[in-house]
Amino acid sequence: MSKIVIVFHSGYGHTKKVAEAVAAGSGAELLAIDAEGNLPEGGRDTLAAADAIVFGAPTYMGSPSWQFKKFADATSKAWFTRAWQDKVFGGFTNSASLNGDKQVSLIALQTLASQHGGIWVSLGLPPANSKAAARTDVNNLGGSVGLLVQSPSDASVEEIPSGDLATAKLYGERIAAVTAKLRG
């Protein structure tokens, strides 16, 4: 069985809830970046042993949180030694707005994976873009590069739209399936 690790930062708990949904679909281990942008003890070893790494970060001011960016910058040692070459990667982001420039964050996560020589897994789901589409539908935000999630700024963690959480679980399943094909 492939080892998948979701490394994420969550400022208010919403991104953690999304990470849990992706993990429910993929069987991944969660690795949280703390409020200071640091991994827990042994976190780097956990990532080194992974077959797949999924990045997760909230989108703040049009890009991943500074805590995630601190983690990303600290991966330069792994980059220099090509330690993550040919690992499978995916990514997700969450913001309060329907758009909120989430695509910019996803591209940043995809670029980080590409700099490490990784193989990026897209969302692989068609958008729910008909007039009848609702926030309960899968991929109602129309993502393709990775997973997009919207949590209104005054919504609790339990109020993340069900369609977004269903999309997260499906994305986790896709990451697991691709990882099994490529790394299994």
Short mmCIF file of N, CA and C in Angstrom, two decimals:
data_model
loop_
_atom_site.label_atom_id
_atom_site.label_comp_id
_atom_site.label_asym_id
_atom_site.label_seq_id
_atom_site.Cartn_x
_atom_site.Cartn_y
_atom_site.Cartn_z
N MET A 1 0.84 -1.18 0.00
CA MET A 1 0.00 0.00 0.00
C MET A 1 0.88 1.24 0.00
N SER A 2 0.50 2.23 -0.78
CA SER A 2 1.26 3.47 -0.89
C SER A 2 1.12 4.31 0.37
N LYS A 3 2.18 5.03 0.69
CA LYS A 3 2.14 5.95 1.82
C LYS A 3 1.90 7.36 1.29
N ILE A 4 0.78 7.94 1.70
CA ILE A 4 0.41 9.28 1.29
C ILE A 4 0.40 10.17 2.53
N VAL A 5 0.99 11.34 2.41
CA VAL A 5 1.04 12.30 3.52
C VAL A 5 0.45 13.62 3.05
N ILE A 6 -0.45 14.15 3.85
CA ILE A 6 -1.02 15.48 3.60
C ILE A 6 -0.35 16.44 4.55
N VAL A 7 0.45 17.36 4.01
CA VAL A 7 1.11 18.37 4.82
C VAL A 7 0.34 19.68 4.60
N PHE A 8 -0.15 20.26 5.70
CA PHE A 8 -1.07 21.39 5.55
C PHE A 8 -0.92 22.38 6.70
N HIS A 9 -1.34 23.61 6.42
CA HIS A 9 -1.50 24.61 7.47
C HIS A 9 -2.97 24.99 7.50
N SER A 10 -3.50 25.15 8.69
CA SER A 10 -4.89 25.56 8.87
C SER A 10 -4.95 26.65 9.93
N GLY A 11 -5.35 27.83 9.53
CA GLY A 11 -5.40 28.94 10.47
C GLY A 11 -6.58 28.91 11.42
N TYR A 12 -7.73 28.45 10.93
CA TYR A 12 -8.96 28.50 11.73
C TYR A 12 -9.68 27.16 11.82
N GLY A 13 -9.09 26.11 11.26
CA GLY A 13 -9.67 24.78 11.33
C GLY A 13 -10.36 24.32 10.07
N HIS A 14 -10.68 25.24 9.16
CA HIS A 14 -11.38 24.86 7.93
C HIS A 14 -10.49 24.01 7.02
N THR A 15 -9.24 24.43 6.85
CA THR A 15 -8.33 23.68 5.98
C THR A 15 -8.01 22.31 6.59
N LYS A 16 -7.97 22.23 7.90
CA LYS A 16 -7.78 20.92 8.56
C LYS A 16 -8.96 20.00 8.23
N LYS A 17 -10.17 20.53 8.26
CA LYS A 17 -11.36 19.73 7.94
C LYS A 17 -11.28 19.21 6.50
N VAL A 18 -10.80 20.05 5.60
CA VAL A 18 -10.63 19.62 4.20
C VAL A 18 -9.55 18.55 4.12
N ALA A 19 -8.45 18.73 4.85
CA ALA A 19 -7.38 17.72 4.86
C ALA A 19 -7.91 16.38 5.34
N GLU A 20 -8.78 16.41 6.34
CA GLU A 20 -9.38 15.18 6.85
C GLU A 20 -10.25 14.51 5.79
N ALA A 21 -10.96 15.31 4.99
CA ALA A 21 -11.79 14.75 3.92
C ALA A 21 -10.93 14.13 2.82
N VAL A 22 -9.84 14.80 2.46
CA VAL A 22 -8.92 14.22 1.47
C VAL A 22 -8.32 12.93 2.03
N ALA A 23 -7.98 12.93 3.30
CA ALA A 23 -7.42 11.73 3.94
C ALA A 23 -8.44 10.60 3.98
N ALA A 24 -9.72 10.93 4.16
CA ALA A 24 -10.75 9.89 4.17
C ALA A 24 -10.82 9.18 2.83
N GLY A 25 -10.54 9.89 1.76
CA GLY A 25 -10.54 9.28 0.44
C GLY A 25 -9.25 8.58 0.07
N SER A 26 -8.15 9.02 0.66
CA SER A 26 -6.84 8.51 0.24
C SER A 26 -6.16 7.59 1.25
N GLY A 27 -6.64 7.59 2.48
CA GLY A 27 -5.95 6.83 3.52
C GLY A 27 -4.66 7.50 3.97
N ALA A 28 -4.55 8.81 3.74
CA ALA A 28 -3.32 9.55 4.02
C ALA A 28 -3.14 9.82 5.51
N GLU A 29 -1.89 10.04 5.84
CA GLU A 29 -1.50 10.51 7.17
C GLU A 29 -1.50 12.04 7.14
N LEU A 30 -1.99 12.67 8.19
CA LEU A 30 -2.00 14.13 8.27
C LEU A 30 -0.74 14.63 8.98
N LEU A 31 -0.17 15.69 8.43
CA LEU A 31 1.02 16.31 9.00
C LEU A 31 0.78 17.81 9.03
N ALA A 32 0.47 18.33 10.20
CA ALA A 32 0.09 19.74 10.34
C ALA A 32 1.31 20.64 10.52
N ILE A 33 1.29 21.75 9.79
CA ILE A 33 2.25 22.83 9.97
C ILE A 33 1.68 23.72 11.07
N ASP A 34 2.47 24.04 12.07
CA ASP A 34 1.93 24.79 13.21
C ASP A 34 1.80 26.29 12.91
N ALA A 35 1.34 27.04 13.90
CA ALA A 35 1.08 28.47 13.75
C ALA A 35 2.35 29.27 13.49
N GLU A 36 3.50 28.67 13.75
CA GLU A 36 4.78 29.33 13.48
C GLU A 36 5.42 28.85 12.18
N GLY A 37 4.71 28.01 11.43
CA GLY A 37 5.22 27.53 10.15
C GLY A 37 6.17 26.36 10.25
N ASN A 38 6.11 25.63 11.36
CA ASN A 38 7.03 24.51 11.58
C ASN A 38 6.31 23.17 11.53
N LEU A 39 7.06 22.15 11.13
CA LEU A 39 6.56 20.78 11.18
C LEU A 39 6.82 20.21 12.56
N PRO A 40 6.05 19.19 12.94
CA PRO A 40 6.35 18.52 14.21
C PRO A 40 7.63 17.71 14.09
N GLU A 41 8.15 17.30 15.23
CA GLU A 41 9.35 16.45 15.27
C GLU A 41 9.15 15.23 14.37
N GLY A 42 10.11 14.95 13.53
CA GLY A 42 10.04 13.81 12.63
C GLY A 42 9.26 14.08 11.35
N GLY A 43 8.74 15.29 11.18
CA GLY A 43 7.93 15.61 10.01
C GLY A 43 8.67 15.48 8.69
N ARG A 44 9.91 15.91 8.67
CA ARG A 44 10.70 15.80 7.43
C ARG A 44 10.95 14.34 7.05
N ASP A 45 11.16 13.50 8.05
CA ASP A 45 11.34 12.06 7.79
C ASP A 45 10.05 11.45 7.26
N THR A 46 8.93 11.89 7.79
CA THR A 46 7.62 11.40 7.32
C THR A 46 7.45 11.74 5.85
N LEU A 47 7.79 12.96 5.46
CA LEU A 47 7.67 13.37 4.05
C LEU A 47 8.66 12.60 3.17
N ALA A 48 9.87 12.38 3.68
CA ALA A 48 10.87 11.64 2.90
C ALA A 48 10.42 10.22 2.60
N ALA A 49 9.67 9.61 3.53
CA ALA A 49 9.22 8.23 3.36
C ALA A 49 7.94 8.11 2.54
N ALA A 50 7.32 9.22 2.22
CA ALA A 50 6.04 9.19 1.51
C ALA A 50 6.21 8.86 0.03
N ASP A 51 5.23 8.15 -0.50
CA ASP A 51 5.14 7.95 -1.95
C ASP A 51 4.46 9.13 -2.61
N ALA A 52 3.53 9.75 -1.88
CA ALA A 52 2.79 10.91 -2.38
C ALA A 52 2.69 11.96 -1.28
N ILE A 53 2.79 13.21 -1.69
CA ILE A 53 2.66 14.34 -0.77
C ILE A 53 1.56 15.25 -1.31
N VAL A 54 0.60 15.54 -0.44
CA VAL A 54 -0.48 16.46 -0.80
C VAL A 54 -0.29 17.72 0.02
N PHE A 55 -0.21 18.86 -0.67
CA PHE A 55 -0.06 20.15 -0.01
C PHE A 55 -1.44 20.75 0.24
N GLY A 56 -1.64 21.35 1.40
CA GLY A 56 -2.88 22.04 1.71
C GLY A 56 -2.61 23.33 2.44
N ALA A 57 -3.24 24.41 1.98
CA ALA A 57 -3.05 25.71 2.61
C ALA A 57 -4.27 26.58 2.38
N PRO A 58 -4.60 27.40 3.36
CA PRO A 58 -5.63 28.40 3.10
C PRO A 58 -5.07 29.46 2.16
N THR A 59 -5.94 30.10 1.44
CA THR A 59 -5.55 31.24 0.62
C THR A 59 -5.84 32.50 1.41
N TYR A 60 -4.78 33.21 1.74
CA TYR A 60 -4.88 34.49 2.43
C TYR A 60 -4.28 35.55 1.51
N MET A 61 -5.00 36.59 1.24
CA MET A 61 -4.50 37.69 0.42
C MET A 61 -3.94 37.20 -0.92
N GLY A 62 -4.61 36.22 -1.52
CA GLY A 62 -4.27 35.76 -2.86
C GLY A 62 -3.12 34.79 -2.98
N SER A 63 -2.68 34.20 -1.86
CA SER A 63 -1.61 33.20 -1.94
C SER A 63 -1.68 32.32 -0.69
N PRO A 64 -0.91 31.23 -0.68
CA PRO A 64 -0.90 30.38 0.51
C PRO A 64 -0.48 31.17 1.75
N SER A 65 -0.91 30.72 2.90
CA SER A 65 -0.56 31.37 4.17
C SER A 65 0.96 31.45 4.34
N TRP A 66 1.41 32.44 5.10
CA TRP A 66 2.85 32.58 5.32
C TRP A 66 3.42 31.36 6.01
N GLN A 67 2.62 30.70 6.84
CA GLN A 67 3.12 29.51 7.52
C GLN A 67 3.44 28.41 6.51
N PHE A 68 2.55 28.25 5.50
CA PHE A 68 2.83 27.26 4.47
C PHE A 68 4.05 27.69 3.65
N LYS A 69 4.15 28.97 3.33
CA LYS A 69 5.29 29.45 2.54
C LYS A 69 6.60 29.23 3.30
N LYS A 70 6.59 29.39 4.62
CA LYS A 70 7.80 29.13 5.40
C LYS A 70 8.19 27.66 5.26
N PHE A 71 7.19 26.77 5.37
CA PHE A 71 7.46 25.35 5.16
C PHE A 71 8.02 25.11 3.76
N ALA A 72 7.38 25.71 2.75
CA ALA A 72 7.81 25.52 1.36
C ALA A 72 9.26 25.95 1.17
N ASP A 73 9.61 27.12 1.72
CA ASP A 73 10.99 27.59 1.60
C ASP A 73 11.96 26.64 2.29
N ALA A 74 11.52 26.03 3.38
CA ALA A 74 12.39 25.12 4.12
C ALA A 74 12.58 23.78 3.42
N THR A 75 11.85 23.53 2.32
CA THR A 75 12.04 22.28 1.58
C THR A 75 13.23 22.36 0.62
N SER A 76 13.96 23.46 0.66
CA SER A 76 15.07 23.63 -0.29
C SER A 76 16.15 22.55 -0.12
N LYS A 77 16.33 22.03 1.09
CA LYS A 77 17.32 20.96 1.27
C LYS A 77 16.87 19.70 0.52
N ALA A 78 15.59 19.38 0.61
CA ALA A 78 15.05 18.24 -0.15
C ALA A 78 15.17 18.52 -1.65
N TRP A 79 14.94 19.76 -2.04
CA TRP A 79 15.06 20.14 -3.45
C TRP A 79 16.50 19.95 -3.93
N PHE A 80 17.44 20.45 -3.14
CA PHE A 80 18.85 20.40 -3.52
C PHE A 80 19.33 18.98 -3.73
N THR A 81 18.86 18.04 -2.91
CA THR A 81 19.29 16.65 -3.02
C THR A 81 18.36 15.82 -3.91
N ARG A 82 17.32 16.45 -4.45
CA ARG A 82 16.31 15.80 -5.30
C ARG A 82 15.61 14.67 -4.53
N ALA A 83 15.45 14.84 -3.24
CA ALA A 83 14.87 13.82 -2.37
C ALA A 83 13.42 13.48 -2.73
N TRP A 84 12.69 14.43 -3.31
CA TRP A 84 11.28 14.19 -3.63
C TRP A 84 11.06 13.96 -5.13
N GLN A 85 12.14 13.75 -5.86
CA GLN A 85 12.05 13.50 -7.31
C GLN A 85 11.11 12.34 -7.59
N ASP A 86 10.17 12.52 -8.50
CA ASP A 86 9.23 11.51 -8.97
C ASP A 86 8.21 11.06 -7.93
N LYS A 87 8.09 11.77 -6.81
CA LYS A 87 6.97 11.49 -5.91
C LYS A 87 5.70 12.03 -6.56
N VAL A 88 4.58 11.51 -6.14
CA VAL A 88 3.27 11.99 -6.60
C VAL A 88 2.86 13.15 -5.69
N PHE A 89 2.29 14.18 -6.28
CA PHE A 89 1.86 15.36 -5.53
C PHE A 89 0.44 15.77 -5.92
N GLY A 90 -0.22 16.41 -4.98
CA GLY A 90 -1.51 17.03 -5.22
C GLY A 90 -1.63 18.21 -4.29
N GLY A 91 -2.74 18.96 -4.42
CA GLY A 91 -2.88 20.11 -3.54
C GLY A 91 -4.28 20.66 -3.48
N PHE A 92 -4.53 21.38 -2.40
CA PHE A 92 -5.84 21.99 -2.20
C PHE A 92 -5.69 23.30 -1.43
N THR A 93 -6.70 24.14 -1.61
CA THR A 93 -6.73 25.40 -0.90
C THR A 93 -8.17 25.77 -0.57
N ASN A 94 -8.30 26.62 0.41
CA ASN A 94 -9.59 27.04 0.95
C ASN A 94 -9.53 28.55 1.16
N SER A 95 -10.61 29.24 0.82
CA SER A 95 -10.70 30.66 1.15
C SER A 95 -12.14 31.02 1.45
N ALA A 96 -12.34 32.22 2.01
CA ALA A 96 -13.67 32.66 2.38
C ALA A 96 -14.52 33.05 1.18
N SER A 97 -13.90 33.53 0.13
CA SER A 97 -14.63 33.97 -1.06
C SER A 97 -14.80 32.84 -2.06
N LEU A 98 -15.81 32.95 -2.90
CA LEU A 98 -16.01 31.94 -3.94
C LEU A 98 -14.78 31.86 -4.84
N ASN A 99 -14.20 32.98 -5.19
CA ASN A 99 -12.98 32.98 -5.98
C ASN A 99 -11.80 33.19 -5.03
N GLY A 100 -11.66 34.38 -4.51
CA GLY A 100 -10.60 34.65 -3.54
C GLY A 100 -9.20 34.40 -4.06
N ASP A 101 -9.05 34.33 -5.37
CA ASP A 101 -7.76 34.07 -6.00
C ASP A 101 -7.15 32.74 -5.59
N LYS A 102 -8.02 31.77 -5.33
CA LYS A 102 -7.56 30.43 -4.95
C LYS A 102 -6.67 29.79 -6.02
N GLN A 103 -6.95 30.08 -7.28
CA GLN A 103 -6.17 29.48 -8.37
C GLN A 103 -4.70 29.84 -8.23
N VAL A 104 -4.41 31.06 -7.77
CA VAL A 104 -3.02 31.48 -7.59
C VAL A 104 -2.34 30.57 -6.56
N SER A 105 -3.05 30.26 -5.49
CA SER A 105 -2.48 29.36 -4.47
C SER A 105 -2.24 27.97 -5.03
N LEU A 106 -3.21 27.45 -5.79
CA LEU A 106 -3.03 26.12 -6.38
C LEU A 106 -1.83 26.08 -7.31
N ILE A 107 -1.66 27.12 -8.11
CA ILE A 107 -0.51 27.17 -9.02
C ILE A 107 0.79 27.23 -8.22
N ALA A 108 0.78 27.93 -7.08
CA ALA A 108 1.97 27.96 -6.23
C ALA A 108 2.29 26.56 -5.70
N LEU A 109 1.27 25.83 -5.28
CA LEU A 109 1.48 24.46 -4.79
C LEU A 109 1.98 23.55 -5.91
N GLN A 110 1.37 23.69 -7.09
CA GLN A 110 1.79 22.88 -8.24
C GLN A 110 3.23 23.22 -8.64
N THR A 111 3.57 24.49 -8.59
CA THR A 111 4.94 24.91 -8.93
C THR A 111 5.94 24.33 -7.94
N LEU A 112 5.61 24.36 -6.66
CA LEU A 112 6.49 23.77 -5.64
C LEU A 112 6.72 22.29 -5.93
N ALA A 113 5.65 21.57 -6.24
CA ALA A 113 5.79 20.15 -6.58
C ALA A 113 6.66 19.95 -7.81
N SER A 114 6.46 20.81 -8.81
CA SER A 114 7.25 20.70 -10.04
C SER A 114 8.72 21.01 -9.80
N GLN A 115 9.01 21.97 -8.93
CA GLN A 115 10.40 22.28 -8.61
C GLN A 115 11.09 21.08 -7.97
N HIS A 116 10.32 20.29 -7.25
CA HIS A 116 10.87 19.08 -6.62
C HIS A 116 10.92 17.90 -7.59
N GLY A 117 10.51 18.10 -8.84
CA GLY A 117 10.53 17.01 -9.81
C GLY A 117 9.37 16.05 -9.64
N GLY A 118 8.29 16.52 -9.02
CA GLY A 118 7.16 15.66 -8.73
C GLY A 118 6.18 15.49 -9.88
N ILE A 119 5.28 14.57 -9.70
CA ILE A 119 4.22 14.27 -10.68
C ILE A 119 2.90 14.74 -10.07
N TRP A 120 2.32 15.78 -10.65
CA TRP A 120 1.12 16.43 -10.11
C TRP A 120 -0.16 15.70 -10.54
N VAL A 121 -1.07 15.51 -9.60
CA VAL A 121 -2.36 14.90 -9.87
C VAL A 121 -3.42 16.00 -9.90
N SER A 122 -4.06 16.16 -11.04
CA SER A 122 -5.14 17.14 -11.18
C SER A 122 -6.40 16.62 -10.50
N LEU A 123 -7.40 17.48 -10.39
CA LEU A 123 -8.65 17.08 -9.75
C LEU A 123 -9.35 15.98 -10.53
N GLY A 124 -9.38 16.08 -11.85
CA GLY A 124 -9.94 15.00 -12.68
C GLY A 124 -11.45 14.89 -12.64
N LEU A 125 -12.15 15.95 -12.26
CA LEU A 125 -13.61 15.94 -12.19
C LEU A 125 -14.18 17.07 -13.03
N PRO A 126 -15.25 16.81 -13.76
CA PRO A 126 -15.86 17.91 -14.51
C PRO A 126 -16.53 18.90 -13.56
N PRO A 127 -16.63 20.16 -13.97
CA PRO A 127 -17.27 21.15 -13.10
C PRO A 127 -18.79 20.99 -13.11
N ALA A 128 -19.39 21.39 -12.01
CA ALA A 128 -20.86 21.45 -11.92
C ALA A 128 -21.25 22.86 -12.35
N ASN A 129 -21.37 23.08 -13.64
CA ASN A 129 -21.55 24.45 -14.11
C ASN A 129 -22.86 24.67 -14.89
N SER A 130 -23.89 23.97 -14.51
CA SER A 130 -25.20 24.20 -15.11
C SER A 130 -26.00 25.18 -14.23
N LYS A 131 -27.09 25.69 -14.76
CA LYS A 131 -27.94 26.59 -13.97
C LYS A 131 -28.49 25.90 -12.73
N ALA A 132 -28.67 24.60 -12.80
CA ALA A 132 -29.23 23.85 -11.68
C ALA A 132 -28.19 23.49 -10.61
N ALA A 133 -26.91 23.77 -10.88
CA ALA A 133 -25.84 23.40 -9.95
C ALA A 133 -26.02 24.11 -8.61
N ALA A 134 -25.63 23.41 -7.55
CA ALA A 134 -25.73 23.96 -6.20
C ALA A 134 -24.44 23.70 -5.44
N ARG A 135 -24.27 24.33 -4.30
CA ARG A 135 -23.08 24.16 -3.47
C ARG A 135 -22.96 22.75 -2.91
N THR A 136 -23.99 21.96 -3.05
CA THR A 136 -23.95 20.56 -2.62
C THR A 136 -23.40 19.64 -3.71
N ASP A 137 -23.21 20.17 -4.92
CA ASP A 137 -22.71 19.37 -6.03
C ASP A 137 -21.20 19.22 -5.96
N VAL A 138 -20.70 18.11 -6.49
CA VAL A 138 -19.27 17.86 -6.59
C VAL A 138 -18.67 18.85 -7.58
N ASN A 139 -17.52 19.38 -7.25
CA ASN A 139 -16.75 20.35 -8.03
C ASN A 139 -17.61 21.54 -8.47
N ASN A 140 -18.36 22.06 -7.52
CA ASN A 140 -19.22 23.20 -7.82
C ASN A 140 -18.42 24.49 -8.02
N LEU A 141 -17.16 24.53 -7.62
CA LEU A 141 -16.32 25.70 -7.86
C LEU A 141 -15.54 25.58 -9.17
N GLY A 142 -15.64 24.44 -9.84
CA GLY A 142 -15.05 24.28 -11.17
C GLY A 142 -13.54 24.18 -11.21
N GLY A 143 -12.93 23.57 -10.21
CA GLY A 143 -11.48 23.40 -10.21
C GLY A 143 -11.02 22.34 -11.19
N SER A 144 -9.76 22.44 -11.59
CA SER A 144 -9.16 21.40 -12.42
C SER A 144 -7.72 21.11 -11.99
N VAL A 145 -6.95 22.12 -11.65
CA VAL A 145 -5.55 21.92 -11.25
C VAL A 145 -5.47 21.13 -9.96
N GLY A 146 -6.37 21.43 -9.04
CA GLY A 146 -6.42 20.76 -7.75
C GLY A 146 -7.75 21.07 -7.10
N LEU A 147 -7.84 20.87 -5.82
CA LEU A 147 -9.09 21.03 -5.09
C LEU A 147 -9.28 22.46 -4.60
N LEU A 148 -10.44 23.03 -4.91
CA LEU A 148 -10.84 24.35 -4.44
C LEU A 148 -11.97 24.19 -3.43
N VAL A 149 -11.87 24.90 -2.32
CA VAL A 149 -12.91 24.85 -1.28
C VAL A 149 -13.21 26.27 -0.83
N GLN A 150 -14.47 26.54 -0.54
CA GLN A 150 -14.89 27.85 -0.04
C GLN A 150 -15.57 27.70 1.30
N SER A 151 -15.10 28.48 2.27
CA SER A 151 -15.69 28.51 3.60
C SER A 151 -15.96 29.97 3.94
N PRO A 152 -17.22 30.41 3.97
CA PRO A 152 -17.49 31.81 4.30
C PRO A 152 -16.79 32.21 5.61
N SER A 153 -16.36 33.45 5.67
CA SER A 153 -15.57 33.90 6.82
C SER A 153 -16.33 33.81 8.15
N ASP A 154 -17.64 33.82 8.09
CA ASP A 154 -18.42 33.71 9.33
C ASP A 154 -19.00 32.31 9.53
N ALA A 155 -18.50 31.35 8.76
CA ALA A 155 -18.99 29.96 8.86
C ALA A 155 -18.08 29.15 9.77
N SER A 156 -18.70 28.27 10.54
CA SER A 156 -17.91 27.36 11.38
C SER A 156 -17.30 26.27 10.50
N VAL A 157 -16.41 25.51 11.09
CA VAL A 157 -15.79 24.39 10.39
C VAL A 157 -16.85 23.41 9.90
N GLU A 158 -17.91 23.27 10.67
CA GLU A 158 -18.98 22.32 10.32
C GLU A 158 -19.86 22.82 9.18
N GLU A 159 -19.66 24.06 8.73
CA GLU A 159 -20.50 24.63 7.68
C GLU A 159 -19.83 24.68 6.31
N ILE A 160 -18.71 23.99 6.16
CA ILE A 160 -18.09 23.91 4.84
C ILE A 160 -19.10 23.23 3.92
N PRO A 161 -19.33 23.78 2.72
CA PRO A 161 -20.31 23.18 1.83
C PRO A 161 -20.06 21.69 1.58
N SER A 162 -21.12 20.91 1.66
CA SER A 162 -21.00 19.46 1.52
C SER A 162 -20.44 19.06 0.16
N GLY A 163 -20.74 19.82 -0.87
CA GLY A 163 -20.19 19.52 -2.18
C GLY A 163 -18.67 19.63 -2.21
N ASP A 164 -18.14 20.60 -1.47
CA ASP A 164 -16.68 20.77 -1.41
C ASP A 164 -16.03 19.61 -0.66
N LEU A 165 -16.66 19.17 0.43
CA LEU A 165 -16.10 18.04 1.18
C LEU A 165 -16.21 16.74 0.39
N ALA A 166 -17.30 16.57 -0.36
CA ALA A 166 -17.44 15.39 -1.22
C ALA A 166 -16.37 15.41 -2.31
N THR A 167 -16.10 16.60 -2.85
CA THR A 167 -15.05 16.74 -3.87
C THR A 167 -13.70 16.41 -3.26
N ALA A 168 -13.46 16.84 -2.02
CA ALA A 168 -12.20 16.56 -1.34
C ALA A 168 -11.98 15.05 -1.18
N LYS A 169 -13.02 14.35 -0.80
CA LYS A 169 -12.89 12.90 -0.63
C LYS A 169 -12.60 12.22 -1.98
N LEU A 170 -13.29 12.66 -3.02
CA LEU A 170 -13.04 12.10 -4.36
C LEU A 170 -11.62 12.40 -4.83
N TYR A 171 -11.14 13.60 -4.53
CA TYR A 171 -9.77 13.94 -4.90
C TYR A 171 -8.78 13.03 -4.16
N GLY A 172 -9.05 12.78 -2.90
CA GLY A 172 -8.21 11.84 -2.15
C GLY A 172 -8.19 10.46 -2.80
N GLU A 173 -9.34 9.99 -3.23
CA GLU A 173 -9.43 8.69 -3.92
C GLU A 173 -8.60 8.70 -5.19
N ARG A 174 -8.67 9.80 -5.94
CA ARG A 174 -7.91 9.91 -7.19
C ARG A 174 -6.41 9.89 -6.91
N ILE A 175 -5.99 10.64 -5.91
CA ILE A 175 -4.56 10.66 -5.55
C ILE A 175 -4.09 9.26 -5.17
N ALA A 176 -4.89 8.56 -4.38
CA ALA A 176 -4.52 7.19 -3.98
C ALA A 176 -4.43 6.28 -5.20
N ALA A 177 -5.37 6.39 -6.12
CA ALA A 177 -5.38 5.52 -7.30
C ALA A 177 -4.18 5.81 -8.19
N VAL A 178 -3.88 7.08 -8.42
CA VAL A 178 -2.74 7.44 -9.26
C VAL A 178 -1.45 7.01 -8.58
N THR A 179 -1.35 7.22 -7.29
CA THR A 179 -0.15 6.82 -6.56
C THR A 179 0.06 5.30 -6.64
N ALA A 180 -1.02 4.55 -6.49
CA ALA A 180 -0.91 3.09 -6.58
C ALA A 180 -0.41 2.65 -7.96
N LYS A 181 -0.89 3.32 -9.01
CA LYS A 181 -0.44 3.00 -10.37
C LYS A 181 1.02 3.33 -10.60
N LEU A 182 1.41 4.50 -10.12
CA LEU A 182 2.77 4.98 -10.40
C LEU A 182 3.82 4.49 -9.42
N ARG A 183 3.44 4.28 -8.17
CA ARG A 183 4.42 3.95 -7.15
C ARG A 183 4.26 2.52 -6.61
N GLY A 184 3.09 1.93 -6.88
CA GLY A 184 2.75 0.63 -6.31
C GLY A 184 3.64 -0.44 -6.76
#
